[in-house]
Coordinates of C-alpha atoms in Angstrom, one line a residue:
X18 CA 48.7 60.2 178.3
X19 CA 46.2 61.6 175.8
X20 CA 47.6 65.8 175.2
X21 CA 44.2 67.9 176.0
X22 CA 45.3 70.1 174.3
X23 CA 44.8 68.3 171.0
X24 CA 41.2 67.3 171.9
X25 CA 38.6 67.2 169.2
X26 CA 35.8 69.2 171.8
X27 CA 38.6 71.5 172.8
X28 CA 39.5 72.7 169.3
X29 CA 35.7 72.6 168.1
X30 CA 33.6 73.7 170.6
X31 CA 35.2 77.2 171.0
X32 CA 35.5 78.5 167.7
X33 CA 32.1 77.3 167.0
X34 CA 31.0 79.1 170.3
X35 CA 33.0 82.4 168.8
X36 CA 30.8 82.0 165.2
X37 CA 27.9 81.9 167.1
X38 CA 28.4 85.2 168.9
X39 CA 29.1 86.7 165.7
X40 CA 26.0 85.5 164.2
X41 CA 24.0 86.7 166.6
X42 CA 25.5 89.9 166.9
X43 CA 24.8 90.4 163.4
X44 CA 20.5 90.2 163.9
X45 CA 20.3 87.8 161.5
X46 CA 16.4 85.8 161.9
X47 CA 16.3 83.6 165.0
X48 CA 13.7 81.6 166.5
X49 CA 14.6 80.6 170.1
X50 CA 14.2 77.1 170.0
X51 CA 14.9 76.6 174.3
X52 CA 17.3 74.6 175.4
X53 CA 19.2 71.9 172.6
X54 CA 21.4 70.0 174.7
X55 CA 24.4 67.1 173.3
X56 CA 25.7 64.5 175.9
X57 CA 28.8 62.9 175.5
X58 CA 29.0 59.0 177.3
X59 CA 32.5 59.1 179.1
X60 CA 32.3 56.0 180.9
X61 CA 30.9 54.6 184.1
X62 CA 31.1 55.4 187.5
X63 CA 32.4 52.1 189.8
X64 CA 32.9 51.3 192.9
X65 CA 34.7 48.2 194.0
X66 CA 34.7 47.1 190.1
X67 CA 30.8 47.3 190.0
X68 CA 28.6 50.0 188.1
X69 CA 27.1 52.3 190.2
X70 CA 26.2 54.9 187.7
X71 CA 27.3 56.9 184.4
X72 CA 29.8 60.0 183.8
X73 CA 29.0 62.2 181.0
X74 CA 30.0 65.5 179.4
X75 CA 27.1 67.9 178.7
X76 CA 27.1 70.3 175.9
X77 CA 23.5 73.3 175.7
X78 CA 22.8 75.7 174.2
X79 CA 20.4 78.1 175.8
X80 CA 19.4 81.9 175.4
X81 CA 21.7 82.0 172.6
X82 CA 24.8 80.8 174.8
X83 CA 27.2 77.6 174.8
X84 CA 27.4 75.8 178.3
X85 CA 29.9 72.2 178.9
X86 CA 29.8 70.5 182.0
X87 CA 31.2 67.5 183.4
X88 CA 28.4 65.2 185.4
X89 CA 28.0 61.9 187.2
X90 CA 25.1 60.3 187.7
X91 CA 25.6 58.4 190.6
X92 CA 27.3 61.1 192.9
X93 CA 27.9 65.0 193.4
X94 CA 30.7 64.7 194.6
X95 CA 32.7 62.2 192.2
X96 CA 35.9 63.6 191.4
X97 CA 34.1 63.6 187.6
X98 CA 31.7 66.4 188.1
X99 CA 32.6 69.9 187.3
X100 CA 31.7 73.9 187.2
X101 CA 29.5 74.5 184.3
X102 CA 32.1 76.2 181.6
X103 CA 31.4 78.9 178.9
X104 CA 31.8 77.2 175.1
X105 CA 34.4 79.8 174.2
X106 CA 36.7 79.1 177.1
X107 CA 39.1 76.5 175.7
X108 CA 41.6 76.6 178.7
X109 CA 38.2 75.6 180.6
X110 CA 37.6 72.7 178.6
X111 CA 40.7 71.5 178.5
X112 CA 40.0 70.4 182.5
X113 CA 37.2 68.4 181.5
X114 CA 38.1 64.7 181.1
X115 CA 37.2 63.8 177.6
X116 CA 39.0 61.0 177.5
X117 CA 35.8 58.3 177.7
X118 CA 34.2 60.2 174.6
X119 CA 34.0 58.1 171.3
X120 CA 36.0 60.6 169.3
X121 CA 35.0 58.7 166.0
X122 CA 31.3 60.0 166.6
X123 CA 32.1 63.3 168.0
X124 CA 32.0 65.3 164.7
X125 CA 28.5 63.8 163.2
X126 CA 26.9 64.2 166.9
X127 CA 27.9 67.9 166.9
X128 CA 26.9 68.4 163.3
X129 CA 23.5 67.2 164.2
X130 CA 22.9 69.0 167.6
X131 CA 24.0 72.4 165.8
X132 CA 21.7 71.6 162.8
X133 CA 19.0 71.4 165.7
X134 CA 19.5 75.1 166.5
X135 CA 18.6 76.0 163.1
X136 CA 20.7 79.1 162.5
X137 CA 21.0 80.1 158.5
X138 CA 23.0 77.7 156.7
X139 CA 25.3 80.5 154.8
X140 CA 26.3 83.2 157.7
X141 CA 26.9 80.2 159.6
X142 CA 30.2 79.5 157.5
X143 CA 30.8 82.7 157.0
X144 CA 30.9 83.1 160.8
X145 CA 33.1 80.4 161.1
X146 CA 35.4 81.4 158.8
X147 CA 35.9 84.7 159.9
X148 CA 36.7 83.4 163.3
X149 CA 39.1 81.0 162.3
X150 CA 40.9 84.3 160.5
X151 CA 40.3 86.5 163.4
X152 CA 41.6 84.7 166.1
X153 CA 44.4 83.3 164.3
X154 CA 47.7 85.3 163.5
X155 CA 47.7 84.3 159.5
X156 CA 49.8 83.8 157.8
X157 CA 49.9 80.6 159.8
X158 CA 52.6 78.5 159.1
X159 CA 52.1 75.1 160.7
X160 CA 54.4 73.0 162.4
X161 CA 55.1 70.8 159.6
X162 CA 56.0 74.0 157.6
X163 CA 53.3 74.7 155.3
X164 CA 52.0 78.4 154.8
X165 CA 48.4 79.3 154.5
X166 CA 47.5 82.6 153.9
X167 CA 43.3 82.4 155.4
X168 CA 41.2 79.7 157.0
X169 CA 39.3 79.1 153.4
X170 CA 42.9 78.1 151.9
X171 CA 43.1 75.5 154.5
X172 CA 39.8 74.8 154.3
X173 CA 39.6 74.0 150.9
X174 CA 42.8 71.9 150.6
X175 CA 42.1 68.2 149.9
X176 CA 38.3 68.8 150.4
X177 CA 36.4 65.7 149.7
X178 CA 33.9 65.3 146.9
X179 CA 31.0 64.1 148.7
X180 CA 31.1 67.1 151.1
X181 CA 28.9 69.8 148.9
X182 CA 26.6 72.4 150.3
X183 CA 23.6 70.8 149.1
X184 CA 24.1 68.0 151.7
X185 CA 24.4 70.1 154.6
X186 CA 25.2 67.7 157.3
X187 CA 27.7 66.6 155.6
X188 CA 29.5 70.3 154.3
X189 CA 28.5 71.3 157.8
X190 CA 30.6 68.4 159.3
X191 CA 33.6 68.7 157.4
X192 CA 33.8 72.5 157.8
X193 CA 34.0 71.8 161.8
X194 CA 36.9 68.7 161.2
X195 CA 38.7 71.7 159.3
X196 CA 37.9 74.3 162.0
X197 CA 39.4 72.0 164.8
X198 CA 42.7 71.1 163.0
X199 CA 43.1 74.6 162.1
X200 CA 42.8 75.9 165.4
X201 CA 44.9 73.1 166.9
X202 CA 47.3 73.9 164.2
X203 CA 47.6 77.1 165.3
X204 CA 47.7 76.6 169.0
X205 CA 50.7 74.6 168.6
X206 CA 52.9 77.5 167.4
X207 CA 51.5 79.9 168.8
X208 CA 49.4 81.8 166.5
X209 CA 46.0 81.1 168.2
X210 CA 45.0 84.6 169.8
X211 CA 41.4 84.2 171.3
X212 CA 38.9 86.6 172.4
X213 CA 39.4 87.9 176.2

C-alpha cells in the first residue's frame, strides 16, 4: 500500500501553491494568462473488465489560485471523482488517489505547466525558498540524522551539473524534486508547520 503521505503531488503541489501566494503578494508584474490547467492520466474507468471511460487528476491555475480535482470521465458518481481542493491543502490531497499517475513524468510535466504561467524566473525561487524555511521548523534534522540549517543547504547538496539557471526548465525542475523531499523530509518528524 503506496504511503500518501510520501506522494510526489502531495509534497510539491503545496509548497509551490504557498510560493505562489508569496509572489503575488509581493506585486511583482503579472499578466493574467486565464486558466493553465495540468491533467494527470490515473487509469481507466471499467466495468465488467471493459473500458468505459478515463480517471484523471486535474491540476489549474486560475485568478491567481491553485485548484486539484479528482474526475472521471465516464461517471459523476464513480467512487474516483472528488471536491475540487485548494493547492495548499496537503491533508486534502492526500485523499486524492494518485496512485495511476506516472510518477517518473510528474516533475517535468509540472515544470512545464508552471513555466506556462510565466511568473519571473528569480522571485519565483526566492519564493520557494522562503517557504520551504518558513513552514519548516529548521534546523531540520532528518530521519536519517543529518542536520540542515536552511532549505538552500539542502538544496544545494549534491546538485547536479546540468541543472544551471540558464536552462530554466531544467533548474526549475530540480528546485521542485528538492522542494518535495524537503518537505516530505520534514513531515516525517515533525517539523513541517504549514500555513492555517
Amino acid at each position: 500500500m503506496t504511503d500518501r503521505s510520501e506522494l510526489y503531488p502531495v509534497n510539491t503541489i503545496p509548497p509551490l501553491t504557498w510560493a505562489m501566494q508569496l509572489y503575488f503578494k509581493k506585486d511583482f508584474k503579472f499578466k493574467e494568462p486565464g486558466t493553465i490547467e495540468l491533467v494527470f492520466p490515473a487509469g481507466d474507468h471499467k466495468e465488467l473488465m471493459q473500458k468505459k471511460g478515463e480517471h484523471r487528476v486535474h491540476l489549474w491555475f486560475t485568478d491567481q489560485k491553485v485548484f486539484v480535482r479528482a474526475r472521471c470521465t465516464h461517471s459523476s458518481k464513480c467512487d474516483f471523482n472528488g471536491t475540487r481542493i485548494q493547492g495548499g491543502d496537503r491533508e486534502g490531497l492526500m485523499n486524492i488517489p494518485w496512485e495511476g499517475t506516472d510518477d517518473r513524468s510528474f516533475f517535468r510535466a509540472i515544470t512545464k505547466w508552471l513555466l506556462r504561467i510565466n511568473l519571473e524566473f528569480v522571485p519565483l525561487i526566492r519564493s520557494l525558498t522562503t517557504v520551504c524555511d518558513r513552514y519548516v521548523q529548521i534546523p531540520m534534522t532528518t530521519k536519517y540524522g543529518r542536520t540542515f540549517e536552511k532549505f538552500d543547504e539542502y538544496r544545494r547538496n549534491r546538485w547536479p551539473k546540468d541543472a544551471k539557471p540558464n536552462d530554466r526548465p531544467r533548474f526549475l525542475e530540480e528546485v521542485l524534486v528538492r522542494v518535495c523531499f524537503w518537505i516530505q523530509s520534514a513531515a516525517d518528524v515533525g517539523a513541517l508547520h504549514p500555513p492555517d
